[in-house]
CSV table of C-alpha atoms and ligand atoms in Angstrom, one decimal:
chain,number,residue,atom,x,y,z
A,1,MET,CA,242.2,86.9,30.8
A,2,ASN,CA,245.6,85.6,30.4
A,3,ASP,CA,247.5,87.7,32.5
A,4,ASP,CA,249.8,86.0,35.6
A,5,THR,CA,247.2,86.6,38.2
A,6,HIS,CA,244.1,85.1,36.1
A,7,ILE,CA,243.3,81.5,37.6
A,8,ARG,CA,241.9,79.5,34.9
A,9,LEU,CA,238.9,77.4,35.8
A,10,SER,CA,237.4,74.1,33.9
A,11,PHE,CA,234.9,71.7,34.3
A,12,GLU,CA,234.9,68.8,32.8
A,13,PHE,CA,231.5,66.2,31.7
A,14,PHE,CA,231.7,63.0,30.7
A,15,PRO,CA,228.6,62.1,27.8
A,16,PRO,CA,225.2,61.1,29.1
A,17,LYS,CA,224.3,57.9,27.5
A,18,THR,CA,220.6,58.7,27.5
A,19,ASP,CA,217.9,61.4,27.1
A,20,VAL,CA,217.4,62.3,30.3
A,21,GLY,CA,221.0,62.3,31.2
A,22,ARG,CA,221.5,64.8,28.3
A,23,GLU,CA,218.9,66.9,29.6
A,24,LYS,CA,220.4,67.3,32.9
A,25,LEU,CA,223.6,68.0,31.5
A,26,ILE,CA,221.7,71.1,29.5
A,27,LYS,CA,220.7,72.7,33.1
A,28,THR,CA,224.3,71.7,34.8
A,29,ARG,CA,226.6,73.3,32.1
A,30,ALA,CA,224.2,76.5,32.2
A,31,GLU,CA,224.6,76.5,36.0
A,32,LEU,CA,228.7,75.8,35.9
A,33,ASN,CA,228.8,78.4,33.6
A,34,ALA,CA,227.4,81.1,35.5
A,35,LEU,CA,230.7,80.4,37.7
A,36,ASN,CA,232.7,82.2,34.6
A,37,PRO,CA,235.0,78.9,34.0
A,38,ASP,CA,237.3,79.7,31.0
A,39,PHE,CA,236.1,76.3,29.4
A,40,PHE,CA,234.6,72.8,29.8
A,41,SER,CA,235.7,69.8,28.6
A,42,VAL,CA,233.8,66.1,27.6
A,43,THR,CA,235.2,63.2,27.8
A,44,TYR,CA,236.2,60.4,25.5
A,45,GLY,CA,234.9,56.9,26.0
A,46,ALA,CA,237.7,54.2,26.3
A,47,GLY,CA,238.3,52.7,22.4
A,48,GLY,CA,236.3,55.7,21.4
A,49,SER,CA,233.1,54.2,22.6
A,50,THR,CA,231.8,57.8,22.9
A,51,ARG,CA,233.1,59.5,19.7
A,52,ASP,CA,229.7,60.6,18.3
A,53,ASN,CA,228.1,61.1,21.6
A,54,THR,CA,231.3,63.5,22.8
A,55,ARG,CA,231.4,65.2,19.3
A,56,GLY,CA,227.3,65.8,19.8
A,57,ILE,CA,227.6,67.2,22.8
A,58,VAL,CA,230.8,69.3,21.9
A,59,THR,CA,229.6,70.5,19.0
A,60,THR,CA,225.8,71.9,21.0
A,61,MET,CA,227.6,73.5,23.5
A,62,LYS,CA,230.0,75.3,21.1
A,63,GLU,CA,226.8,76.3,19.1
A,64,GLU,CA,225.6,77.2,22.9
A,65,GLY,CA,228.5,80.0,22.8
A,66,LEU,CA,230.2,77.9,25.2
A,67,SER,CA,234.1,77.3,25.4
A,68,VAL,CA,234.2,73.8,25.0
A,69,ALA,CA,237.1,71.3,24.6
A,70,PRO,CA,236.8,67.3,23.5
A,71,HIS,CA,238.9,64.6,24.9
A,72,LEU,CA,240.3,62.6,22.5
A,73,SER,CA,242.4,59.6,21.9
A,74,PHE,CA,243.2,57.2,18.7
A,75,GLY,CA,240.9,54.2,20.4
A,76,GLY,CA,240.7,52.1,17.6
A,77,ASP,CA,240.6,54.7,15.0
A,78,ASP,CA,243.1,55.0,11.9
A,79,GLU,CA,244.7,58.2,10.7
A,80,GLU,CA,241.7,58.9,8.3
A,81,ALA,CA,239.2,58.9,11.0
A,82,MET,CA,241.4,60.7,13.3
A,83,LEU,CA,241.8,63.4,10.5
A,84,SER,CA,237.9,63.7,9.7
A,85,LEU,CA,237.1,63.9,13.3
A,86,LEU,CA,239.5,66.8,13.8
A,87,GLY,CA,238.2,68.3,10.8
A,88,GLN,CA,235.0,68.2,11.8
A,89,TYR,CA,235.9,69.8,15.5
A,90,LYS,CA,237.9,72.2,13.6
A,91,ASP,CA,235.2,73.0,11.4
A,92,ALA,CA,232.5,73.7,14.6
A,93,GLY,CA,235.4,76.5,15.9
A,94,ILE,CA,236.6,74.2,18.5
A,95,ASP,CA,240.1,74.9,19.3
A,96,ARG,CA,241.3,72.9,22.0
A,97,ILE,CA,241.8,69.2,22.5
A,98,VAL,CA,242.8,67.3,25.6
A,99,ALA,CA,245.2,64.8,23.8
A,100,LEU,CA,245.2,61.3,25.6
A,101,ARG,CA,246.2,57.9,24.9
A,102,GLY,CA,243.0,56.8,26.9
A,103,ASP,CA,242.6,52.9,28.2
A,104,MET,CA,241.7,49.7,26.8
A,105,PRO,CA,237.8,49.2,26.4
A,106,SER,CA,237.0,46.6,29.3
A,107,GLY,CA,237.1,43.1,28.0
A,108,MET,CA,238.8,43.9,24.9
A,109,GLY,CA,241.9,41.9,26.4
A,110,SER,CA,245.4,43.5,24.4
A,111,ALA,CA,243.0,43.8,21.2
A,112,LEU,CA,243.8,47.5,20.4
A,113,GLN,CA,247.3,49.0,19.4
A,114,LEU,CA,247.1,52.1,21.9
A,115,VAL,CA,248.4,55.0,20.5
A,116,TYR,CA,250.5,57.1,23.2
A,117,ALA,CA,249.4,61.0,23.9
A,118,ASN,CA,252.7,62.2,22.7
A,119,GLU,CA,252.1,60.7,19.3
A,120,LEU,CA,248.8,61.8,19.4
A,121,VAL,CA,250.1,65.9,19.9
A,122,ALA,CA,252.3,65.3,17.5
A,123,PHE,CA,249.8,63.8,14.9
A,124,ILE,CA,247.5,66.8,15.5
A,125,ARG,CA,250.5,69.4,15.2
A,126,LYS,CA,251.5,67.9,11.7
A,127,HIS,CA,247.9,68.3,10.1
A,128,PHE,CA,246.5,71.1,12.2
A,129,GLY,CA,249.7,73.0,13.0
A,130,ASP,CA,248.7,75.7,16.0
A,131,HIS,CA,245.2,75.3,15.5
A,132,PHE,CA,244.3,73.7,18.4
A,133,HIS,CA,245.6,74.4,22.0
A,134,LEU,CA,246.3,71.0,23.2
A,135,GLU,CA,246.1,69.6,26.7
A,136,VAL,CA,247.7,66.3,27.8
A,137,ALA,CA,247.3,64.3,31.0
A,138,ALA,CA,249.6,64.4,33.7
A,139,TYR,CA,250.3,62.2,36.8
A,140,PRO,CA,251.6,63.8,40.2
A,141,GLU,CA,251.1,60.3,41.7
A,142,ILE,CA,252.3,58.7,38.7
A,143,HIS,CA,250.6,57.0,35.8
A,144,PRO,CA,249.7,53.0,37.7
A,145,GLU,CA,251.5,51.6,34.2
A,146,ALA,CA,254.5,53.5,34.5
A,147,ALA,CA,257.9,52.2,34.6
A,148,SER,CA,259.2,54.6,37.3
A,149,TYR,CA,258.9,58.3,38.3
A,150,SER,CA,261.5,59.8,36.5
A,151,GLU,CA,260.0,57.8,33.1
A,152,ASP,CA,256.8,59.1,33.4
A,153,VAL,CA,258.3,62.8,34.0
A,154,GLN,CA,260.2,62.1,30.9
A,155,TYR,CA,256.8,60.7,28.9
A,156,LEU,CA,255.0,63.8,30.0
A,157,LYS,CA,258.3,66.1,28.7
A,158,GLY,CA,257.9,64.3,25.4
A,159,LYS,CA,254.2,65.4,25.2
A,160,PHE,CA,255.1,68.7,25.8
A,161,ASP,CA,258.0,68.1,23.3
A,162,ALA,CA,255.7,67.2,21.0
A,163,GLY,CA,253.5,70.6,20.8
A,164,ALA,CA,251.3,70.4,24.0
A,165,ASN,CA,250.6,73.6,25.5
A,166,SER,CA,249.3,72.7,29.0
A,167,GLY,CA,248.6,69.7,31.4
A,168,ILE,CA,245.6,68.8,33.7
A,169,THR,CA,246.5,66.3,36.6
A,170,GLN,CA,245.2,63.5,37.6
A,171,TYR,CA,242.8,64.0,40.8
A,172,PHE,CA,245.0,63.6,44.3
A,173,PHE,CA,244.0,64.3,47.6
A,174,ASN,CA,247.6,65.3,48.8
A,175,PRO,CA,249.0,68.5,47.8
A,176,ASP,CA,252.5,67.8,48.6
A,177,ALA,CA,252.2,65.1,45.6
A,178,TYR,CA,251.3,68.0,43.2
A,179,PHE,CA,254.2,70.5,44.6
A,180,TYR,CA,257.2,67.5,44.5
A,181,PHE,CA,255.8,66.7,41.0
A,182,MET,CA,255.9,69.8,39.8
A,183,GLU,CA,259.9,70.4,41.1
A,184,HIS,CA,260.5,67.4,39.3
A,185,CYS,CA,258.9,68.5,35.9
A,186,GLU,CA,260.8,71.7,36.2
A,187,GLN,CA,263.9,70.4,37.1
A,188,ALA,CA,263.4,68.3,33.6
A,189,GLY,CA,262.5,71.1,31.5
A,190,ILE,CA,258.8,71.6,31.4
A,191,SER,CA,257.9,75.0,31.6
A,192,GLN,CA,254.4,74.8,30.5
A,193,PRO,CA,251.4,75.3,33.4
A,194,ILE,CA,250.3,72.3,34.7
A,195,TYR,CA,246.5,72.6,36.5
A,196,PRO,CA,245.4,70.4,39.2
A,197,GLY,CA,242.6,68.3,38.1
A,198,ILE,CA,239.9,68.2,41.6
A,199,MET,CA,237.6,65.5,42.2
A,200,PRO,CA,234.9,66.5,44.6
A,201,ILE,CA,233.8,63.8,47.2
A,202,THR,CA,230.2,62.6,46.3
A,203,ASN,CA,230.5,59.1,47.2
A,204,TYR,CA,232.8,56.9,49.5
A,205,ARG,CA,232.3,53.7,47.7
A,206,ASN,CA,232.8,55.0,44.0
A,207,LEU,CA,235.3,57.6,44.6
A,208,ALA,CA,237.5,54.5,46.8
A,209,ARG,CA,236.9,52.3,43.3
A,210,PHE,CA,237.3,55.2,40.9
A,211,SER,CA,240.6,55.9,42.9
A,212,ASP,CA,242.0,52.2,43.0
A,213,ASN,CA,241.6,52.0,39.5
A,214,CYS,CA,243.7,55.0,38.3
A,215,GLY,CA,246.4,55.1,40.9
A,216,ALA,CA,245.1,58.0,42.8
A,217,GLU,CA,245.5,57.9,46.5
A,218,ILE,CA,243.0,58.4,49.2
A,219,PRO,CA,244.6,59.4,52.8
A,220,ARG,CA,244.0,56.7,55.1
A,221,TRP,CA,242.6,59.7,57.3
A,222,VAL,CA,240.3,60.7,54.6
A,223,ARG,CA,239.2,56.9,54.2
A,224,LYS,CA,238.6,56.2,57.8
A,225,ARG,CA,236.5,59.6,57.7
A,226,LEU,CA,234.7,59.0,54.9
A,227,GLU,CA,233.8,55.3,56.1
A,228,ASP,CA,232.5,56.9,59.6
A,229,PHE,CA,229.5,58.8,57.5
A,230,ALA,CA,228.0,55.7,56.2
A,231,ASP,CA,224.5,56.6,54.9
A,232,ASP,CA,224.8,60.1,56.7
A,233,GLN,CA,225.0,61.6,53.0
A,234,GLU,CA,225.0,65.4,54.5
A,235,SER,CA,227.6,65.0,56.5
A,236,LEU,CA,230.0,63.6,53.7
A,237,LEU,CA,229.1,66.1,51.6
A,238,ALA,CA,230.1,69.0,53.9
A,239,PHE,CA,233.4,67.0,54.9
A,240,GLY,CA,234.3,66.6,51.3
A,241,VAL,CA,233.2,70.5,50.7
A,242,GLU,CA,235.8,71.2,53.5
A,243,LEU,CA,238.6,69.0,52.9
A,244,VAL,CA,238.5,69.7,48.8
A,245,SER,CA,238.3,73.1,49.5
A,246,GLU,CA,241.4,73.3,51.9
A,247,LEU,CA,243.1,70.9,49.3
A,248,CYS,CA,242.1,74.2,46.2
A,249,GLU,CA,242.9,77.0,48.7
A,250,THR,CA,246.8,75.2,49.3
A,251,LEU,CA,247.3,74.6,46.0
A,252,LEU,CA,246.6,78.3,44.6
A,253,GLU,CA,248.1,79.7,47.5
A,254,ASN,CA,251.4,77.7,46.5
A,255,GLY,CA,251.2,78.6,42.7
A,256,ALA,CA,248.5,76.1,40.7
A,257,PRO,CA,247.9,78.1,37.7
A,258,GLY,CA,244.3,76.9,38.2
A,259,LEU,CA,241.8,74.2,38.6
A,260,HIS,CA,239.9,71.5,36.5
A,261,PHE,CA,237.0,70.0,38.5
A,262,TYR,CA,235.7,66.2,37.5
A,263,THR,CA,231.9,67.8,37.7
A,264,MET,CA,230.8,64.2,37.4
A,265,ASN,CA,228.0,66.5,35.6
A,266,GLN,CA,226.7,67.6,38.7
A,267,VAL,CA,226.5,71.2,39.8
A,268,GLU,CA,226.9,70.7,43.5
A,269,PRO,CA,229.6,70.3,45.1
A,270,VAL,CA,231.4,71.7,42.7
A,271,ARG,CA,229.7,75.5,42.4
A,272,GLN,CA,229.7,75.4,46.5
A,273,ILE,CA,233.9,74.9,46.2
A,274,VAL,CA,234.4,77.4,43.6
A,275,GLN,CA,231.9,79.8,45.4
A,276,HIS,CA,233.8,79.3,48.8
A,277,LEU,CA,237.4,80.2,47.0
A,278,GLY,CA,235.5,83.4,45.5
A,279,LEU,CA,237.0,82.4,42.3
A,280,GLN,CA,233.6,82.8,40.6
A,281,ASP,CA,234.9,86.9,40.1
A,282,ALA,CA,238.0,85.7,39.0
B,301,FAD,P1,250.4,58.6,28.0
B,301,FAD,O1,250.8,59.7,28.4
B,301,FAD,O2,250.4,57.7,26.9
B,301,FAD,O3,251.0,57.4,29.0
B,301,FAD,C1,251.0,56.3,29.0
B,301,FAD,C2,251.8,55.5,30.0
B,301,FAD,O4,252.6,55.2,29.1
B,301,FAD,C3,252.6,56.2,31.1
B,301,FAD,O5,252.3,54.7,31.9
B,301,FAD,C4,253.3,56.3,30.8
B,301,FAD,O6,254.7,56.5,31.6
B,301,FAD,C5,253.7,55.6,29.3
B,301,FAD,N1,254.2,56.4,28.0
B,301,FAD,C6,254.0,57.6,27.8
B,301,FAD,N2,254.6,57.5,26.3
B,301,FAD,C7,255.1,56.8,26.1
B,301,FAD,C8,256.2,56.1,25.0
B,301,FAD,N3,256.2,57.0,24.2
B,301,FAD,N4,256.6,55.0,25.1
B,301,FAD,C9,256.9,54.3,26.2
B,301,FAD,N5,255.8,54.6,27.1
B,301,FAD,C10,255.4,55.8,27.2
B,301,FAD,N6,240.5,58.5,29.5
B,301,FAD,C11,239.5,57.9,28.9
B,301,FAD,O7,239.8,57.1,28.3
B,301,FAD,N7,238.7,59.1,28.4
B,301,FAD,C12,238.7,60.5,29.0
B,301,FAD,O8,238.4,61.0,28.2
B,301,FAD,C13,240.1,60.5,29.6
B,301,FAD,N8,240.3,62.0,30.3
B,301,FAD,C14,241.5,61.9,31.2
B,301,FAD,C15,241.4,63.3,31.5
B,301,FAD,C16,242.5,63.8,31.9
B,301,FAD,C17,242.9,65.1,32.8
B,301,FAD,C18,243.1,62.5,32.7
B,301,FAD,C19,244.9,63.1,34.2
B,301,FAD,C20,243.3,61.3,32.2
B,301,FAD,C21,242.1,61.0,31.5
B,301,FAD,N9,242.0,59.6,30.8
B,301,FAD,C22,240.8,59.8,30.1
B,301,FAD,C23,242.8,58.6,31.9
B,301,FAD,C24,243.8,58.3,30.6
B,301,FAD,O9,243.1,57.8,29.1
B,301,FAD,C25,244.6,57.2,31.3
B,301,FAD,O10,245.5,57.5,32.6
B,301,FAD,C26,245.6,56.3,30.3
B,301,FAD,O11,245.7,54.9,30.9
B,301,FAD,C27,246.8,57.3,29.9
B,301,FAD,O12,246.7,58.1,28.9
B,301,FAD,P2,247.8,59.1,28.7
B,301,FAD,O13,247.2,60.2,28.0
B,301,FAD,O14,248.2,60.1,30.2
B,301,FAD,O15,248.9,58.1,28.4
């Protein structure tokens, strides 16, 4: 599975808030598991707001025999609480973490002191050695708070220098942003793999809102096309599958080492895209 030709595939979930959502996720992960992903990941709410929920889902998935990585940030926690949570993950057989700074929970102003991801990576390495494979976030279109392009790349390098093993990107729709970014990472001395994060298109309004918040650009022609579909959900989905499949194809043909899908806890259209690419047999 670790040879150079292997295309790594991973699927991200968020922890549902309701019993109905949790039930649905059981079905979703079983169906997506049939596509042979290398691992799943489960997000962590800003400020640690989903601590118990994320841990519960991750440990249940692990018990089901799935390979799963919790996302983690200090949030408002102190070192003791982090050590305890990481210890629980280790004891549960978890060996991969997506290590993040995270954002301020909405309505908190600047009440929390956010801990940069490189510090979390160093903290995990200090206390748990090489037990965990550590993934960190990367931003081909640059993190919205970054002072400059090159500074953001340098901070990413800092996360690898602290001991991260690989990166997963924020989503983007312009493959050139990823290729250009990878060149700069290489020039900065980053040799670890950075996996493109892929956002399927299922709803224009949500996507536009999300993208404005996280600094991901929807190209104007794509926005215009999506606006055209208005309430024609079927055409929007078909356009989205075609666009995102082509993006994935371009990425993989030009050296991307795999794909990480932001599934939004839905089987489709991720399954269609993966099948389109023939990756379920990879
Ligand atoms: P950092 O790498 O710490 O960077 C944050 C900002 O500070 C950047 O602008 C960077 O240039 C700058 N910076 C970095 N290091 C330093 C330093 N040492 N000194 C000064 N400046 C520095 N959010 C969640 O709340 N929960 C999740 O589960 C989650 N999962 C994500 C998964 C992926 C793959 C990605 C790409 C993002 C995810 N996010 C999640 C969003 C992420 O938490 C936000 O983008 C957050 O604002 C930055 O987190 P980071 O780990 O990239 O931060």
